[in-house]
CSV table of C-alpha atoms and ligand atoms in Angstrom, one decimal:
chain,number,residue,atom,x,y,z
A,1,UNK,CA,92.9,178.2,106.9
A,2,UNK,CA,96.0,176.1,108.0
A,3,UNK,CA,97.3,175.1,104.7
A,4,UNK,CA,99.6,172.0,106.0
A,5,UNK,CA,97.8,169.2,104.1
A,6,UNK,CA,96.8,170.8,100.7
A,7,UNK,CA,97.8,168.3,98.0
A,8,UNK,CA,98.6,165.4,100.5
A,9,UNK,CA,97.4,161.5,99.6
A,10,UNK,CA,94.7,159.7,101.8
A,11,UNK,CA,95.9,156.0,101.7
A,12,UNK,CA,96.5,155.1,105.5
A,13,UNK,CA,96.1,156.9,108.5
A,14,UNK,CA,99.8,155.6,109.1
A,15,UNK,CA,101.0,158.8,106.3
A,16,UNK,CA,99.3,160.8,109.3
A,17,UNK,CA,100.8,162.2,112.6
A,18,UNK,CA,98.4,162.2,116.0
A,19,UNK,CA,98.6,166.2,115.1
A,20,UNK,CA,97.4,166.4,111.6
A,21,UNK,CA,94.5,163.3,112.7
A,22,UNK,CA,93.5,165.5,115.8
A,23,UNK,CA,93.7,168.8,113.4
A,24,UNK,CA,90.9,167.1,110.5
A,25,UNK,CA,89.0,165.5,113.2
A,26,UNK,CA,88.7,169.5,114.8
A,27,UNK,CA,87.9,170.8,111.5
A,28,UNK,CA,85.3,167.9,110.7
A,29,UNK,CA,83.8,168.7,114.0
A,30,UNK,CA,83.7,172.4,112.3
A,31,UNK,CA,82.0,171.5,109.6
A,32,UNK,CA,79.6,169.2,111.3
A,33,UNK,CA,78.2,172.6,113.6
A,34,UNK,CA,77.6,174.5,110.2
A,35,UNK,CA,77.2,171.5,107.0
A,36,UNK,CA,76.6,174.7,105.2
A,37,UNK,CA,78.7,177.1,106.2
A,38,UNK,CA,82.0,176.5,104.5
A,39,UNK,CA,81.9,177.2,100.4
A,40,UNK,CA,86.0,176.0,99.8
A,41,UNK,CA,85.5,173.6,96.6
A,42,UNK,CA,83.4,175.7,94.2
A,43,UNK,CA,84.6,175.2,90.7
A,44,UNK,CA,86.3,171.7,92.2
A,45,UNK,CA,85.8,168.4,91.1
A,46,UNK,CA,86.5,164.8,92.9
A,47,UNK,CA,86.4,161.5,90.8
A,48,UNK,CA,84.6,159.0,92.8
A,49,UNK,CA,86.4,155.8,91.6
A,50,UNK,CA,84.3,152.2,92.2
A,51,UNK,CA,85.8,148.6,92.1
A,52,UNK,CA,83.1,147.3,94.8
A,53,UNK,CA,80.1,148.3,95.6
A,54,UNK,CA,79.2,151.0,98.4
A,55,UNK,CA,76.4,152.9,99.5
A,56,UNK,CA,78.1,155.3,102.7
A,57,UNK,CA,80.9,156.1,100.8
A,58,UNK,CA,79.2,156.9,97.5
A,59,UNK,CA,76.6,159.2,99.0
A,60,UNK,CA,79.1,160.7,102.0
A,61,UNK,CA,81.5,162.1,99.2
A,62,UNK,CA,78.8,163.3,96.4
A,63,UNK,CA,76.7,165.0,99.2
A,64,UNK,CA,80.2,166.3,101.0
A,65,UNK,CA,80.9,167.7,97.4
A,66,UNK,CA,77.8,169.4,97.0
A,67,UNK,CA,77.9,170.8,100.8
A,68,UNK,CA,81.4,172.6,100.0
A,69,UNK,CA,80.5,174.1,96.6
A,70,UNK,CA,82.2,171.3,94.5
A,71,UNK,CA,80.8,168.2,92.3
A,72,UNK,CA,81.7,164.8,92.0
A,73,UNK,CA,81.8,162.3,89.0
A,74,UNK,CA,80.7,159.0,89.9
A,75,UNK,CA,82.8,156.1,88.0
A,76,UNK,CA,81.5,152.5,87.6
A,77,UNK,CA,83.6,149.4,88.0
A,78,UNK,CA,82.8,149.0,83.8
A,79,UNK,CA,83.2,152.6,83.1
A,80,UNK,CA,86.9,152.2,83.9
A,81,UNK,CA,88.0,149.3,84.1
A,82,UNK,CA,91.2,150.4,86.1
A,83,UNK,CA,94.1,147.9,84.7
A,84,UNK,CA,92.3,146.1,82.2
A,85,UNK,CA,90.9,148.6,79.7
A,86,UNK,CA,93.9,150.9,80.4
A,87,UNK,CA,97.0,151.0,82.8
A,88,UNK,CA,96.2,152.4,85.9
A,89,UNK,CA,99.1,155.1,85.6
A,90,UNK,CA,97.0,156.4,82.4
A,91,UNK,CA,93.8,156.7,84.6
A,92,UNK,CA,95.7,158.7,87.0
A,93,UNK,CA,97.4,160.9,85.0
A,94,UNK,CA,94.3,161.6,82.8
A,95,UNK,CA,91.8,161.9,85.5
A,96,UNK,CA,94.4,164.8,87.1
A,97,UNK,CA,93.8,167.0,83.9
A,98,UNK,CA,90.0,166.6,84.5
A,99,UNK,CA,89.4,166.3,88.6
A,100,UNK,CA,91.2,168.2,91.7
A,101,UNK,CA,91.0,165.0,93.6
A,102,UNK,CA,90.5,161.2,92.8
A,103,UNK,CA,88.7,159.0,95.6
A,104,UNK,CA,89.0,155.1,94.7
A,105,UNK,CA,87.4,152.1,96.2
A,106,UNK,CA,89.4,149.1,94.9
A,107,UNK,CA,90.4,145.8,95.7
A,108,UNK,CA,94.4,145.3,96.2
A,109,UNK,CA,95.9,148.5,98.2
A,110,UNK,CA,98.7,148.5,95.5
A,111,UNK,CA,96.0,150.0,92.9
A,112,UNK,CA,95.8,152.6,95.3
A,113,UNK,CA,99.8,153.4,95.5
A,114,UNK,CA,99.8,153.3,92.0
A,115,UNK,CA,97.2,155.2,91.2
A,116,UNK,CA,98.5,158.3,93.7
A,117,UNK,CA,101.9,157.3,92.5
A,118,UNK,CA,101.0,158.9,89.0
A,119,UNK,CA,98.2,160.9,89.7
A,120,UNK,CA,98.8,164.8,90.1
A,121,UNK,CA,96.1,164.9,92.6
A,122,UNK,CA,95.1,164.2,95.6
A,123,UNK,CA,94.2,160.2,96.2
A,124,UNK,CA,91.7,159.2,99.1
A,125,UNK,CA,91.4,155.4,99.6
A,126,UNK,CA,87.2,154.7,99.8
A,127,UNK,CA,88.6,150.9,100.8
A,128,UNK,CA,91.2,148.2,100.2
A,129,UNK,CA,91.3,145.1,100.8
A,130,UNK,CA,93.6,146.1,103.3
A,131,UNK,CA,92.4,149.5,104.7
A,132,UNK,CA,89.5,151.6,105.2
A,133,UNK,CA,90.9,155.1,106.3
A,134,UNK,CA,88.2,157.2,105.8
A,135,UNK,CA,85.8,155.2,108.0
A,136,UNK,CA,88.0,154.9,111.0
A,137,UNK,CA,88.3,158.9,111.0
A,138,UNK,CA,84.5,159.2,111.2
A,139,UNK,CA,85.1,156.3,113.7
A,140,UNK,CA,87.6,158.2,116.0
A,141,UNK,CA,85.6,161.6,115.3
A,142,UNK,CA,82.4,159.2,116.7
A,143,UNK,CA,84.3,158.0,119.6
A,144,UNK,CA,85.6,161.3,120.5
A,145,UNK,CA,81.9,162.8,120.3
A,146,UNK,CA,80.5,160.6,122.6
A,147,UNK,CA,83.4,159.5,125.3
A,148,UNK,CA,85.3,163.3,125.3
A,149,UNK,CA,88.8,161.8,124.3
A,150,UNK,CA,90.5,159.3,122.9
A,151,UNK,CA,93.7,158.2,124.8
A,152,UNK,CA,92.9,155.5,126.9
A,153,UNK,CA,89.6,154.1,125.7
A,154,UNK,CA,89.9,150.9,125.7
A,155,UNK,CA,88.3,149.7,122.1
A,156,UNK,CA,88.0,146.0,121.5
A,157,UNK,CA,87.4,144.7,118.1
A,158,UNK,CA,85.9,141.1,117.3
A,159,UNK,CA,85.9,139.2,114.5
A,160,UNK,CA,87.7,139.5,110.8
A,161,UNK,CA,91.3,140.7,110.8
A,162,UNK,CA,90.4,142.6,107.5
A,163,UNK,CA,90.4,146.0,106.5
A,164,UNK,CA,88.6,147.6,109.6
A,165,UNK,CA,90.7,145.8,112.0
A,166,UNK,CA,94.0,146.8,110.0
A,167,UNK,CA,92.7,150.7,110.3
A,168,UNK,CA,91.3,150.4,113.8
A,169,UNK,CA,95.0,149.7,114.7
A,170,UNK,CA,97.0,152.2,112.9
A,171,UNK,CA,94.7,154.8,114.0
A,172,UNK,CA,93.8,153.6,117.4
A,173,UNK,CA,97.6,153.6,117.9
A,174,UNK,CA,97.8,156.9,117.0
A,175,UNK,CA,95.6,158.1,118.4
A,176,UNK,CA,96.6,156.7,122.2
A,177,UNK,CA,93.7,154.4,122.3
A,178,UNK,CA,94.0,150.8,124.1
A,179,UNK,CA,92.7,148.4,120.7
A,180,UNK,CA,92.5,144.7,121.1
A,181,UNK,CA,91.7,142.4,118.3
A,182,UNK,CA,90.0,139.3,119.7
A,183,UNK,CA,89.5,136.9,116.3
A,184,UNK,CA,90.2,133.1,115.5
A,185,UNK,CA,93.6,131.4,115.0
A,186,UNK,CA,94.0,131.8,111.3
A,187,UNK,CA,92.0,135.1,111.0
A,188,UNK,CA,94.5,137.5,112.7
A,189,UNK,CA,95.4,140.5,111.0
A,190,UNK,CA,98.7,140.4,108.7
A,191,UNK,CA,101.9,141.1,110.7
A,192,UNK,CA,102.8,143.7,108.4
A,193,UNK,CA,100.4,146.0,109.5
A,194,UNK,CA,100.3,144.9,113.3
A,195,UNK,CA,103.9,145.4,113.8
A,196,UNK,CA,103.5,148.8,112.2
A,197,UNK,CA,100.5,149.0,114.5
A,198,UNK,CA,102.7,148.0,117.7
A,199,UNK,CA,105.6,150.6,116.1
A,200,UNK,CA,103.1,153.6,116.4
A,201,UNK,CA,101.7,152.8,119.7
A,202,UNK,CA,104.9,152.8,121.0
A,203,UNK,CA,105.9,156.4,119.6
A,204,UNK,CA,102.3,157.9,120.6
A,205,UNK,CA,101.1,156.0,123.9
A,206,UNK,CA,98.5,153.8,122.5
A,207,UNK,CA,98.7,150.2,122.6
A,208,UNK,CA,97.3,146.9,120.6
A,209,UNK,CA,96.9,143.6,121.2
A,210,UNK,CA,95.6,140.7,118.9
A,211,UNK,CA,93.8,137.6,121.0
A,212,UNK,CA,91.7,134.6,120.8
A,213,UNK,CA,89.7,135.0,123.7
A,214,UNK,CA,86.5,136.9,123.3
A,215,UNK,CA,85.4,137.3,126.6
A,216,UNK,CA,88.8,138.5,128.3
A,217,UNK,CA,89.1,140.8,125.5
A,218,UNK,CA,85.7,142.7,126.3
A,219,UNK,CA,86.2,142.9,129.9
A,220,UNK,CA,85.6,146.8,130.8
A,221,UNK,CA,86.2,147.9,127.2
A,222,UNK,CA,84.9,151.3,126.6
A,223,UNK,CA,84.2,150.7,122.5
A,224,UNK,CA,83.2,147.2,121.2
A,225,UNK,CA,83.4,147.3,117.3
A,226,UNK,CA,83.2,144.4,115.0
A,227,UNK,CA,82.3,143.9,110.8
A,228,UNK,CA,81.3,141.2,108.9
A,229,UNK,CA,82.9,138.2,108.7
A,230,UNK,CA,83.3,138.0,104.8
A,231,UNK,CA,84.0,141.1,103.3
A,232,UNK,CA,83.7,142.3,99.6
A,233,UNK,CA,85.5,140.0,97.5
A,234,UNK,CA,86.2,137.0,100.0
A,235,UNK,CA,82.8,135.9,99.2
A,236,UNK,CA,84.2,132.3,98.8
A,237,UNK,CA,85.9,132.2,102.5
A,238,UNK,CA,82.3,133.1,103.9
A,239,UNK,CA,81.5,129.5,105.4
A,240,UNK,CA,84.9,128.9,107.2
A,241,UNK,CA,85.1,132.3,108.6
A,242,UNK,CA,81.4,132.0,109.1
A,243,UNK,CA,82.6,128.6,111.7
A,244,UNK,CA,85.7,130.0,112.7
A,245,UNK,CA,84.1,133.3,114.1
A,246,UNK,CA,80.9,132.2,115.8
A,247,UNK,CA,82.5,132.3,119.4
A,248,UNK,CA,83.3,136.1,118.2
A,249,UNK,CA,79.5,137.5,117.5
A,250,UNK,CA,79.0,140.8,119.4
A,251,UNK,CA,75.6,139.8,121.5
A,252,UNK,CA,74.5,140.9,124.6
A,253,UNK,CA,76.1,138.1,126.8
A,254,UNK,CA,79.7,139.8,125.2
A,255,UNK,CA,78.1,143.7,125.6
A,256,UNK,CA,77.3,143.0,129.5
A,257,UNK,CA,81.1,142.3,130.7
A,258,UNK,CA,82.0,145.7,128.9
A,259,UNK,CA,81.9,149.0,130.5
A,260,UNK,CA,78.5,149.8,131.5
A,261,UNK,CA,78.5,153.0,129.0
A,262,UNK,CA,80.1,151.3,126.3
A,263,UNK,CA,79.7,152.1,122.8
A,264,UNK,CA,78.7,149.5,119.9
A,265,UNK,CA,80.2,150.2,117.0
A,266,UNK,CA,80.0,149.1,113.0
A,267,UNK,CA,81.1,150.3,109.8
A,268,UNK,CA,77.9,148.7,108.3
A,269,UNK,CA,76.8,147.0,106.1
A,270,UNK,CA,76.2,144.6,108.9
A,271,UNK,CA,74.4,140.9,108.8
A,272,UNK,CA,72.3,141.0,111.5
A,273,UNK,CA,72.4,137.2,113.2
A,274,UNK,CA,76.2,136.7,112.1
A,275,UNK,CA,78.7,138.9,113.5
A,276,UNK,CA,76.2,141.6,115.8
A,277,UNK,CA,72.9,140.5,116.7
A,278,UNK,CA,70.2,143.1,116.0
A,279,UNK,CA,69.3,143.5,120.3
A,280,UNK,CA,72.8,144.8,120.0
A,281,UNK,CA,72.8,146.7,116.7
A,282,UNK,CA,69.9,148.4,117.2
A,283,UNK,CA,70.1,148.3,121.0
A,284,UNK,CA,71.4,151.4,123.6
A,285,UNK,CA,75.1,150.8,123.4
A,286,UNK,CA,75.0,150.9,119.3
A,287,UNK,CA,76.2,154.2,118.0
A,288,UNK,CA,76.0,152.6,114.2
A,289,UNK,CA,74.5,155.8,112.6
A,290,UNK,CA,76.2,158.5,114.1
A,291,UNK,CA,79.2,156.8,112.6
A,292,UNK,CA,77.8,156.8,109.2
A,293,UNK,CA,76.6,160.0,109.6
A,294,UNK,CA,80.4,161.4,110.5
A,295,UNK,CA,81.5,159.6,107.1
A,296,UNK,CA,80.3,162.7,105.7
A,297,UNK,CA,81.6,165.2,108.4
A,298,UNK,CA,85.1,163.6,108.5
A,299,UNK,CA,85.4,163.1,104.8
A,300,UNK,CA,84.1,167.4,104.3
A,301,UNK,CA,87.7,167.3,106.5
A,302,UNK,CA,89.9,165.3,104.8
A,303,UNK,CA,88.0,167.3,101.1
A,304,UNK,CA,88.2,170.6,102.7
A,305,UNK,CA,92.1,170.3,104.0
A,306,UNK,CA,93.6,168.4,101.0
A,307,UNK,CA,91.6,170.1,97.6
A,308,UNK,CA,90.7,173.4,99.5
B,401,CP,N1,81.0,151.6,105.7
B,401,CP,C1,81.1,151.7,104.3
B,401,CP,O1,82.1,152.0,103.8
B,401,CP,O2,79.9,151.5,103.7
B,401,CP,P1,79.7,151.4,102.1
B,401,CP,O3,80.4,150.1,101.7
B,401,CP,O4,78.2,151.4,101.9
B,401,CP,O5,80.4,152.5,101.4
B,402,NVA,N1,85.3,144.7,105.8
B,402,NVA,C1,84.2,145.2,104.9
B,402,NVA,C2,83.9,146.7,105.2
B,402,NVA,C3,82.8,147.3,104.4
B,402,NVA,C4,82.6,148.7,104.6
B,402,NVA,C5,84.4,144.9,103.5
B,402,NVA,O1,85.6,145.2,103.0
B,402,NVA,O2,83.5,144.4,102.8
């Protein structure tokens, strides 16, 4: 086994080079042929860390665990408490006596910094606020399956500039892919990570864009992705972004001026009627479930290559 990521963070996919991205996607297409077949975490355990709720990323890691021989410990948002009922450098440097890995789902990305800042072991970010790494692997893993490469496809985003948009760029970028962001003035992703976006598309051939056009942005697009308009924890902005992103909903009018064999994509949990319709969600484009399903696959990758 290529030993070059053992002990490494998962915060970003911008800590990651097109090599070691195209090296875990390879193995998690590995592991997907033979769920089974590799044992490399018996005796390992991974800390499964919740601020917010989930349902993927709880069950992709505990059953990813179990697949490679290892176990996971499932923390509640009260269990914890990370910050409040002690300092987030004491969670991390007692959860690294216990666990062999710490996987955290939290609200601000600094909680995650910290928390691989004093940890011992390896950190994998289940979500920010800002990023959601783990999904855009089993995203590009996805797009990869079903298209046979990724530099040049042309993936257009709609909506939210949140999380998934901020990790669709870095990774698309990396990656070589062609991403647009179409969203609403006032909804655009933050500079910091679209300039860091443009900085990696320019050192690996990819290429992103953020505009307020809908239409012009799905013209012959190869992926169309898009996530709800609200995400965890912005609850309260859910009736302005709800207005402000109407023009943006991924429907069939928006699917038919995109590549005939486009792919529909979405993180899920989606609300059916608001940002996707369900025609489209559930419709021929939509590869929806295969992505879930590589959550599993791509995370055994990421398990496999930095606890293994
Ligand atoms: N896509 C995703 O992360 O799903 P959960 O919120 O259910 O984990
Ligand atoms: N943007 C969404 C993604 C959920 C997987 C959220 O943060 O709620």
């Amino acid at each position: 086994m290529d030993r070059r990521l053992v002990g490494r963070d998962f915060l970003t996919l911008a800590d990651f080079t097109a090599e070691e991205l195209t090296y875990l996607l390879d193995v998690a297409d590995r592991l997907k042929a033979d769920p089974l077949g590799t044992r490399s975490l018996v005796g390992k355990n991974l800390a499964l860390l919740f601020e917010k709720p989930s349902m993927r990323t709880r069950v992709s890691f505990e059953v990813g665990m179990n697949q490679l021989g290892g176990h996971a410990i499932v923390l509640s948002p009260e269990q914890v408490q990370l910050g409040k009922r002690e300092s987030i450098c004491d969670v991390a440097r007692v959860l690294s006596r216990y666990v062999d890995g710490i996987m955290v789902r939290t609200f601000a990305h600094t909680i995650v910094e910290e928390l691989a800042e004093y940890a011992d072991v390896p950190v994998i970010n289940g979500l920010t606020d800002l990023l959601h790494p783990c999904q855009v692997l089993a995203d590009l893993m996805t797009i990869r399956e079903k298209k046979g490469r990724l530099a040049g496809i042309k993936l257009t985003y709609l909506g939210d500039g949140n999380n998934m948009a901020n990790s669709l760029m870095l990774g698309g970028a990396i990656m070589g892919l062609a991403v647009t962001i179409a969203t609403a003035p006032g909804c655009e992703p933050p500079a910091e990570i679209s300039t860091r976006a443009e900085q990696l598309a320019a050192e690996y051939g990819g290429s992103v864009r953020i505009v307020h056009d809908p239409v012009a942005a799905v013209r012959g697009a190869d992926v169309l992705y898009t996530d709800v308009w609200a995400s965890m924890g912005q609850e309260a902005e859910a009736e302005l972004k709800r207005a402000a992103l109407r023009p943006y909903q991924l429907n069939s009018e928006l699917v038919a001026l995109a590549a005939p064999d486009c792919l529909v994509m979405h993180c899920l949990p989606a609300h059916y009627g608001e940002e996707i319709t369900a025609e489209v969600g559930w419709g021929v484009h939509s590869v929806i479930y295969d992505q879930a399903e590589n959550r599993l696959h791509a995370q055994k990758a990421i398990l496999h290559e930095l606890l293994g």
